[in-house]
């Protein structure tokens, strides 16, 4: 199995509904996002996927989140904007554009992350 990974980032605010503690209040993070694509076989030139293509799709997706109040995004009006749910949201939005998408990791701090993979 071969895999490649790219990283991107975005800054956004959110608050967690139903949480008892500081995160219930409006606050923000500088999120780091890792995107992994995996395949059994490489293409004819030896790629899992062109890094340039992958980065462009990831950056376009993250622009939709950057400098936003996540709770105002339609999806997060129904789903609490936890790091876990943000990872799922990014995965679901990238999956139709990126074949062999394996996982999304969302880092809300340098030592705390959540992973989503099917």
mmCIF file of C-alpha atoms in Angstrom, residues 44-86:
data_model
loop_
_atom_site.group_PDB
_atom_site.id
_atom_site.type_symbol
_atom_site.label_atom_id
_atom_site.label_comp_id
_atom_site.label_asym_id
_atom_site.label_seq_id
_atom_site.Cartn_x
_atom_site.Cartn_y
_atom_site.Cartn_z
ATOM 1 C CA UNK A 44 1.922 4.864 -14.901
ATOM 2 C CA UNK A 45 4.338 7.609 -13.833
ATOM 3 C CA UNK A 46 4.682 6.374 -10.259
ATOM 4 C CA UNK A 47 2.157 8.521 -8.371
ATOM 5 C CA UNK A 48 -0.552 7.741 -5.878
ATOM 6 C CA UNK A 49 -1.942 11.131 -6.907
ATOM 7 C CA UNK A 50 -0.353 14.353 -8.107
ATOM 8 C CA UNK A 51 0.509 16.443 -5.026
ATOM 9 C CA UNK A 52 -0.402 19.632 -6.906
ATOM 10 C CA UNK A 53 -3.891 18.329 -7.664
ATOM 11 C CA UNK A 54 -4.405 17.134 -4.080
ATOM 12 C CA UNK A 55 -3.190 20.405 -2.559
ATOM 13 C CA UNK A 56 -5.463 22.444 -4.814
ATOM 14 C CA UNK A 57 -8.553 20.445 -3.777
ATOM 15 C CA UNK A 58 -7.629 20.592 -0.082
ATOM 16 C CA UNK A 59 -6.914 24.333 -0.164
ATOM 17 C CA UNK A 60 -10.172 25.054 -1.972
ATOM 18 C CA UNK A 61 -12.089 23.095 0.690
ATOM 19 C CA UNK A 62 -10.299 24.787 3.590
ATOM 20 C CA UNK A 63 -10.982 28.240 2.146
ATOM 21 C CA UNK A 64 -14.668 27.569 2.858
ATOM 22 C CA UNK A 65 -13.820 27.242 6.571
ATOM 23 C CA UNK A 66 -11.116 29.858 6.941
ATOM 24 C CA UNK A 67 -12.011 32.864 9.091
ATOM 25 C CA UNK A 68 -15.554 31.640 9.572
ATOM 26 C CA UNK A 69 -17.748 31.095 12.596
ATOM 27 C CA UNK A 70 -18.249 27.372 12.050
ATOM 28 C CA UNK A 71 -21.587 27.269 13.880
ATOM 29 C CA UNK A 72 -23.027 29.434 11.071
ATOM 30 C CA UNK A 73 -22.236 26.845 8.376
ATOM 31 C CA UNK A 74 -25.396 24.878 7.539
ATOM 32 C CA UNK A 75 -23.866 21.463 8.362
ATOM 33 C CA UNK A 76 -22.749 22.676 11.794
ATOM 34 C CA UNK A 77 -26.153 24.109 12.599
ATOM 35 C CA UNK A 78 -27.238 20.449 12.885
ATOM 36 C CA UNK A 79 -23.935 18.861 13.948
ATOM 37 C CA UNK A 80 -21.785 20.129 16.814
ATOM 38 C CA UNK A 81 -18.533 21.593 15.387
ATOM 39 C CA UNK A 82 -16.180 19.321 17.312
ATOM 40 C CA UNK A 83 -12.811 18.415 15.809
ATOM 41 C CA UNK A 84 -14.201 14.945 15.088
ATOM 42 C CA UNK A 85 -17.151 16.371 13.170
ATOM 43 C CA UNK A 86 -14.949 18.875 11.345
#
